[in-house]
Short mmCIF file of C-alpha atoms in Angstrom, two decimals:
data_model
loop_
_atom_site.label_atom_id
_atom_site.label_comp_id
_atom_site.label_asym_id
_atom_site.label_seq_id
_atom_site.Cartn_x
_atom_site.Cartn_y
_atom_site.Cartn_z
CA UNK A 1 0.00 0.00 0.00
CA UNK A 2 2.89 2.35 1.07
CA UNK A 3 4.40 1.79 -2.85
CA UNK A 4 1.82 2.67 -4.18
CA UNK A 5 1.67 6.01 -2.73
CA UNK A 6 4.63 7.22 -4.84
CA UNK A 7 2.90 5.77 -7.89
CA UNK A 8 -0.16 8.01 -7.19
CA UNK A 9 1.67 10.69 -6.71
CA UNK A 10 3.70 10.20 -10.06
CA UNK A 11 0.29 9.93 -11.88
CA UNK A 12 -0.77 13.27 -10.14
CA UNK A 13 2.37 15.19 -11.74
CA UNK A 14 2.12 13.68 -15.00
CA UNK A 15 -1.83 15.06 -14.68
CA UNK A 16 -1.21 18.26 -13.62
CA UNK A 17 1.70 18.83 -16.88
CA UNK A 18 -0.43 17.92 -19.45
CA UNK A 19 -3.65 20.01 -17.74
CA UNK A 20 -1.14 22.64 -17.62
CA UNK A 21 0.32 22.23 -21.45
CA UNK A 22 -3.10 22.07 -22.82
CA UNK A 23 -4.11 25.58 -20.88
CA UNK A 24 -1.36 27.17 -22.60
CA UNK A 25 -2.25 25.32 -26.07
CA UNK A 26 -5.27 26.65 -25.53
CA UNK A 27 -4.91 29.98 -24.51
CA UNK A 28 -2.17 30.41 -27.69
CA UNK A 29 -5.20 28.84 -29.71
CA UNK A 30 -7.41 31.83 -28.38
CA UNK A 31 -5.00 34.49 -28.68
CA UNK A 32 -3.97 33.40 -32.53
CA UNK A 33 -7.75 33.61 -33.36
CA UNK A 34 -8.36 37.10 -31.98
CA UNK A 35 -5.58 38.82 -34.34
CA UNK A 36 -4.55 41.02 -31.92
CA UNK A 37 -3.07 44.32 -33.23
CA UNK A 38 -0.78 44.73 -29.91
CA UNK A 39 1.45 47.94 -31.70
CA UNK A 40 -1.78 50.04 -32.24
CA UNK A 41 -3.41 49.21 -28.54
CA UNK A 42 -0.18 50.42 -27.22
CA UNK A 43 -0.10 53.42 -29.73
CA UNK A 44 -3.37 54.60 -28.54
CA UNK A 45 -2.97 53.52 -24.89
CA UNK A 46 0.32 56.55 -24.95
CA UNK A 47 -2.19 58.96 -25.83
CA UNK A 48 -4.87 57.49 -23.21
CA UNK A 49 -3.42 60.20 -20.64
CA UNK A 50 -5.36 62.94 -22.46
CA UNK A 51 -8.57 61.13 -22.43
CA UNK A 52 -7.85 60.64 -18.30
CA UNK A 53 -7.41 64.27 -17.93
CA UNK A 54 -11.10 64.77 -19.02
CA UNK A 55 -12.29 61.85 -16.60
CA UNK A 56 -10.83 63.36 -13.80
CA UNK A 57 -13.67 66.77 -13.84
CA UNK A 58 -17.06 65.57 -12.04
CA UNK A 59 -20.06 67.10 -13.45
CA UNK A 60 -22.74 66.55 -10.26
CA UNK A 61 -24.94 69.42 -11.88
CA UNK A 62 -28.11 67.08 -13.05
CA UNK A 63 -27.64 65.64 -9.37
CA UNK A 64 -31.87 65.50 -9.10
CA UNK A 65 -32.06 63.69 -12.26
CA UNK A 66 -29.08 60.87 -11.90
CA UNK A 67 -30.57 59.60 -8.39
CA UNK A 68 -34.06 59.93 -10.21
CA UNK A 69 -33.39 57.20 -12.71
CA UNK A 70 -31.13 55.55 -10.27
CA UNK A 71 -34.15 55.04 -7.85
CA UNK A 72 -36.10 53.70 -10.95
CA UNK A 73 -33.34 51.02 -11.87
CA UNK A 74 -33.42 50.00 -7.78
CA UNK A 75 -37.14 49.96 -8.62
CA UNK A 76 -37.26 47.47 -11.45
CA UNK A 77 -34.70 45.46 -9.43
CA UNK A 78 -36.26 44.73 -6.67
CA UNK A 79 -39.64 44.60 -8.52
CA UNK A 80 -38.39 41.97 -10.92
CA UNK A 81 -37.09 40.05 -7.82
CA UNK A 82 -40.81 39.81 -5.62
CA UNK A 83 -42.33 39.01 -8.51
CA UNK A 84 -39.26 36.56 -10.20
CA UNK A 85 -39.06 35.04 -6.76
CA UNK A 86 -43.18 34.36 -6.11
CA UNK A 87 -43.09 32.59 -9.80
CA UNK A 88 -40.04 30.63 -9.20
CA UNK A 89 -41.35 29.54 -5.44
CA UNK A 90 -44.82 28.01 -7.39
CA UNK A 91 -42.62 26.16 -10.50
CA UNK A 92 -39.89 25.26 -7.09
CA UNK A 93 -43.07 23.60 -5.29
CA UNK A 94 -44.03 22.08 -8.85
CA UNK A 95 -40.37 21.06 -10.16
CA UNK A 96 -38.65 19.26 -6.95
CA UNK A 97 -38.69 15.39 -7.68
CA UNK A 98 -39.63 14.90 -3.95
CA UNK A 99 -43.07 16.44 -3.89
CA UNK A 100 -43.64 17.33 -7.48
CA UNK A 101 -47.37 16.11 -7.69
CA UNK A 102 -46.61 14.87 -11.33
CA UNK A 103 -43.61 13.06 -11.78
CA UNK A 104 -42.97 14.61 -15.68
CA UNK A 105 -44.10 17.91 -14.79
CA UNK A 106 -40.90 17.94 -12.50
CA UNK A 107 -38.66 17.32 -15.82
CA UNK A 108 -40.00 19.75 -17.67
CA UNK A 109 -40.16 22.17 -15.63
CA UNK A 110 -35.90 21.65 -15.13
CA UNK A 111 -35.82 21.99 -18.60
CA UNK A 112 -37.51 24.73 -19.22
CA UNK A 113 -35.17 26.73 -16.76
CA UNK A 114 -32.10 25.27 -18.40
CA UNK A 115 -32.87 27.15 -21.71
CA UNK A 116 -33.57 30.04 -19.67
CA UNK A 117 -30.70 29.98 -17.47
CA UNK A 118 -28.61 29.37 -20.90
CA UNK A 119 -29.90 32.51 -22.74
CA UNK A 120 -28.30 35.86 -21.43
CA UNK A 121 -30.43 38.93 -19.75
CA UNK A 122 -29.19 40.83 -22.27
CA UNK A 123 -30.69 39.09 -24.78
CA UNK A 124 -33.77 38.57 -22.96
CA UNK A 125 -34.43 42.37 -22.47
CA UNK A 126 -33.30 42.78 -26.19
CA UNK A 127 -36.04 40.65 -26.98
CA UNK A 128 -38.30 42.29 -24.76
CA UNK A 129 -37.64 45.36 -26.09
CA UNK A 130 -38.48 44.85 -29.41
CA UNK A 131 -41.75 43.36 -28.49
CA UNK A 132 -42.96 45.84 -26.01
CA UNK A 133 -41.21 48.94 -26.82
CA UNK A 134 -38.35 51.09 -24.30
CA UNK A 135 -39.07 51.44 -20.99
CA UNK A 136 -39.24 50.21 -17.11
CA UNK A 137 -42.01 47.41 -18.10
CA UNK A 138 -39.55 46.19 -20.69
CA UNK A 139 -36.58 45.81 -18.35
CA UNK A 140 -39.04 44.45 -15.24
CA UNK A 141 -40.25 41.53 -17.53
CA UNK A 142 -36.50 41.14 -19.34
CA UNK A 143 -35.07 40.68 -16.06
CA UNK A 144 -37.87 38.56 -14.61
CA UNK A 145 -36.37 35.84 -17.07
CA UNK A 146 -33.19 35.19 -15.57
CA UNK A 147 -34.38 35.77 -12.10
CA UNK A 148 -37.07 32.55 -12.29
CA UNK A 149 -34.19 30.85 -14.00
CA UNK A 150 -31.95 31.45 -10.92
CA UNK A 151 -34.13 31.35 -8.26
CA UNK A 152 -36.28 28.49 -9.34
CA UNK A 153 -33.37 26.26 -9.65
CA UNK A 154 -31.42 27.17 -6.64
CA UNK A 155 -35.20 26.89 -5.00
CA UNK A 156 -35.59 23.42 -6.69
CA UNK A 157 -32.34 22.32 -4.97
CA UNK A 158 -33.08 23.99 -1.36
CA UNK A 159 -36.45 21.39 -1.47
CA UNK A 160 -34.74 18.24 -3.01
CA UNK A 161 -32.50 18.53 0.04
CA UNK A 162 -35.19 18.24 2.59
CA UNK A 163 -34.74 15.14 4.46
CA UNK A 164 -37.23 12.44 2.75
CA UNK A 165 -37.78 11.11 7.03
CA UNK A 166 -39.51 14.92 7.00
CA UNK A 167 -41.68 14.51 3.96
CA UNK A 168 -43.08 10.78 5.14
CA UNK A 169 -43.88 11.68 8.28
CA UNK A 170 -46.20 14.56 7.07
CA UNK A 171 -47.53 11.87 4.44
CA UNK A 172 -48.15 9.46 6.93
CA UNK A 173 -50.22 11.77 8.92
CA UNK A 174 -52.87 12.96 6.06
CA UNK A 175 -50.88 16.23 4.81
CA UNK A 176 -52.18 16.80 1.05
CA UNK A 177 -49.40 18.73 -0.68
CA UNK A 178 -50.56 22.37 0.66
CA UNK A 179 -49.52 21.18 4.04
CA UNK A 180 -46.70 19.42 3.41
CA UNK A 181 -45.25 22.89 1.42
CA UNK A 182 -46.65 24.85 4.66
CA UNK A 183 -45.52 22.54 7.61
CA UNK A 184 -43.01 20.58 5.91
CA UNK A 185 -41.07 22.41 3.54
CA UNK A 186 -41.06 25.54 4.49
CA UNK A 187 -39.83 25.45 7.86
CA UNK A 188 -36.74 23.51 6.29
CA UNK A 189 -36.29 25.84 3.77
CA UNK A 190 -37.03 29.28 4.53
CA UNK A 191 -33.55 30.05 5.90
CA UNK A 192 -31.64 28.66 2.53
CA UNK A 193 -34.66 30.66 0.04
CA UNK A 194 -33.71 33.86 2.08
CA UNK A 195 -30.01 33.24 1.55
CA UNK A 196 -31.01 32.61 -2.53
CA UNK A 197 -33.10 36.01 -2.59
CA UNK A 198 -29.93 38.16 -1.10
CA UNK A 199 -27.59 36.89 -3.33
CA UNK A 200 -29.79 37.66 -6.11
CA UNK A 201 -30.82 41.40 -5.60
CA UNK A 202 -27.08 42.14 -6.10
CA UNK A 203 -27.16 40.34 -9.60
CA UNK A 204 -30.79 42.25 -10.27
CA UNK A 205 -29.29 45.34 -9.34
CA UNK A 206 -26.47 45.22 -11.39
CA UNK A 207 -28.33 44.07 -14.37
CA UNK A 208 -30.85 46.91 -13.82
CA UNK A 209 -28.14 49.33 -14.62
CA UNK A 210 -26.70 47.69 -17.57
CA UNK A 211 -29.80 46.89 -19.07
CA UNK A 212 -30.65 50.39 -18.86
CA UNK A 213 -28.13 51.19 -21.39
CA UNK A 214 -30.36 48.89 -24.36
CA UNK A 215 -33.72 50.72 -23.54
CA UNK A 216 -35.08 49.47 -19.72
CA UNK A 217 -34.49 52.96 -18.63
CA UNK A 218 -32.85 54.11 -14.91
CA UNK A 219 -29.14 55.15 -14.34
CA UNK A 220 -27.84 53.06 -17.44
CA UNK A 221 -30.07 55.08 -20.23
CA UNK A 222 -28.27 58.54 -18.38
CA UNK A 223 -24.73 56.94 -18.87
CA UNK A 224 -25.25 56.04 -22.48
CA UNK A 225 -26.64 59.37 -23.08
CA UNK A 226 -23.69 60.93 -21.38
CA UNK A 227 -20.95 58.12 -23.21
CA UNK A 228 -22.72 59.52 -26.83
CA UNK A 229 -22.15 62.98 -26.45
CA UNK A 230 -18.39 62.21 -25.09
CA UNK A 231 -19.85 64.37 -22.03
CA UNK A 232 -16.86 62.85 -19.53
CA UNK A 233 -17.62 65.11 -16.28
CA UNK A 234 -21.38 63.37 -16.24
CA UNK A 235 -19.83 59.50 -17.18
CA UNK A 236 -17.48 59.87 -14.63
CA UNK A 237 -20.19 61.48 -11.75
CA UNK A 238 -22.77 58.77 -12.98
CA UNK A 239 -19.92 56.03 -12.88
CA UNK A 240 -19.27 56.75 -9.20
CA UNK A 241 -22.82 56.75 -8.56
CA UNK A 242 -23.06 53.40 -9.81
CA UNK A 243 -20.12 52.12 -7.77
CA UNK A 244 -21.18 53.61 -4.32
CA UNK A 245 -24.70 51.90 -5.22
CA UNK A 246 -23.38 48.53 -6.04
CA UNK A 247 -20.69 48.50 -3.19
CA UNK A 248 -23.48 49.41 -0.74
CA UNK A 249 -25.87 46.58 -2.30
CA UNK A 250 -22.77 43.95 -1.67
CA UNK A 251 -22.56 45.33 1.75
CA UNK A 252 -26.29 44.59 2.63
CA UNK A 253 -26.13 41.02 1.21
CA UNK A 254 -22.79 40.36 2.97
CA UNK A 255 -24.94 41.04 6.21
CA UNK A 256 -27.97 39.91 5.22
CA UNK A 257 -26.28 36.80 4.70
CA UNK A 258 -24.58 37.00 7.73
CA UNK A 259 -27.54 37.43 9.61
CA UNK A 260 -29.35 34.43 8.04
#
């Protein structure tokens, strides 16, 4: 047993070369594909101290209107999240192999959020966009996409973890399926669903801004605005917005979290 260890350990090194070799392959591969023009980057990135200069003047004097729209993308974000999240808790309740009422219906249900979970928000709120015209209502619905996809999966997995002793015992008794959710489930689960919601109003949040910049409206429609008419005191006072917004968003969920 003790000879073998060096074996093993041999077989480990040899792995870890050829992982290691075919990374590099790879990332050559990549790089040869891109045809990367390194001697104008750095060309233009010698004259990138001019553009700084301009960066560096704030512009706070449309101060009302910047925390306007930035209340309207917080808005859509957590609007999109009560409503994502009640959706996702029904297909959740519907989709869990261990108290899915209809075997199948839990199957499809997993597959439908796969090709939702595989399609980007941006392209959902594209798509939305098109079909219902700019606006908040565009980016609530666009973003309600990939918050059912989220949540109803990580919701899906929260219930299939439920101990099955807990789900037999309310059986046994007579629960139909509204009490087994009620007394069952939900006491089992509520702690890990919280924990699921505050990790995704950070994600909602963020993609409320950038979604903004494709026609949902809020902070992100100002900063294109600003970005097309090279106005670089207003992208650079709208840019700091947006970071003091998201870095007090993390700083909730990291005690939300916490607290759960």
């Amino acid at each position: 047993m003790v000879k073998d260890i060096p074996l093993i350990q041999k077989n480990d090194r040899i792995r870890t070369i050829f992982i290691t070799i075919g990374a590099i392959l790879l990332f050559i591969v990549s790089v040869s594909f891109l045809n990367l023009d390194m001697a104008t980057f750095m060309s233009r990135f010698e004259q990138s101290g001019e553009v700084i200069k301009h960066f560096l003047v704030i512009d706070a004097s449309d101060l009302g209107t910047v925390f306007s729209e930035l209340l309207l993308s917080l808005s859509m974000a957590v609007a999109s999240l009560v409503l994502g999240a009640i959706i996702s808790f029904i297909l959740a309740c519907l989709g869990a192999d261990n108290i899915s009422p209809l075997p199948f219906l839990s199957a499809v249900i997993k597959g439908i959020m796969s090709v939702i979970r595989a399609i980007p928000s941006l392209v959902w709120i594209l798509m939305i966009v098109a079909s219902l015209g700019f606006g908040s209502l565009a980016g609530i619905i666009g973003m309600m996409f990939p918050t059912v996809g989220y949540l109803t999966k990580s919701f899906i997995s929260s219930i299939e973890e439920v101990p099955a002793q807990v789900i037999e015992t309310m059986k046994s008794t007579g629960a139909n399926w509204f009490q087994l959710i009620q007394e069952g489930i939900l006491p089992n689960v509520s702690k890990s669903f919280l924990n699921w919601l505050a990790i995704r109003v950070e994600g909602n949040v963020a993609e409320s801004i950038s979604l903004g910049m494709v026609g949902a409206g809020g902070i992100g429609t100002l900063l294109t605005r600003a970005i097309s008419s090279y106005d670089y005191g207003r992208i650079t006072f709208i840019v700091l917005v947006i970071f003091s917004t998201m870095f007090a968003v993390e700083m909730f969920v990291t005690r939300a979290k916490k607290a759960i």
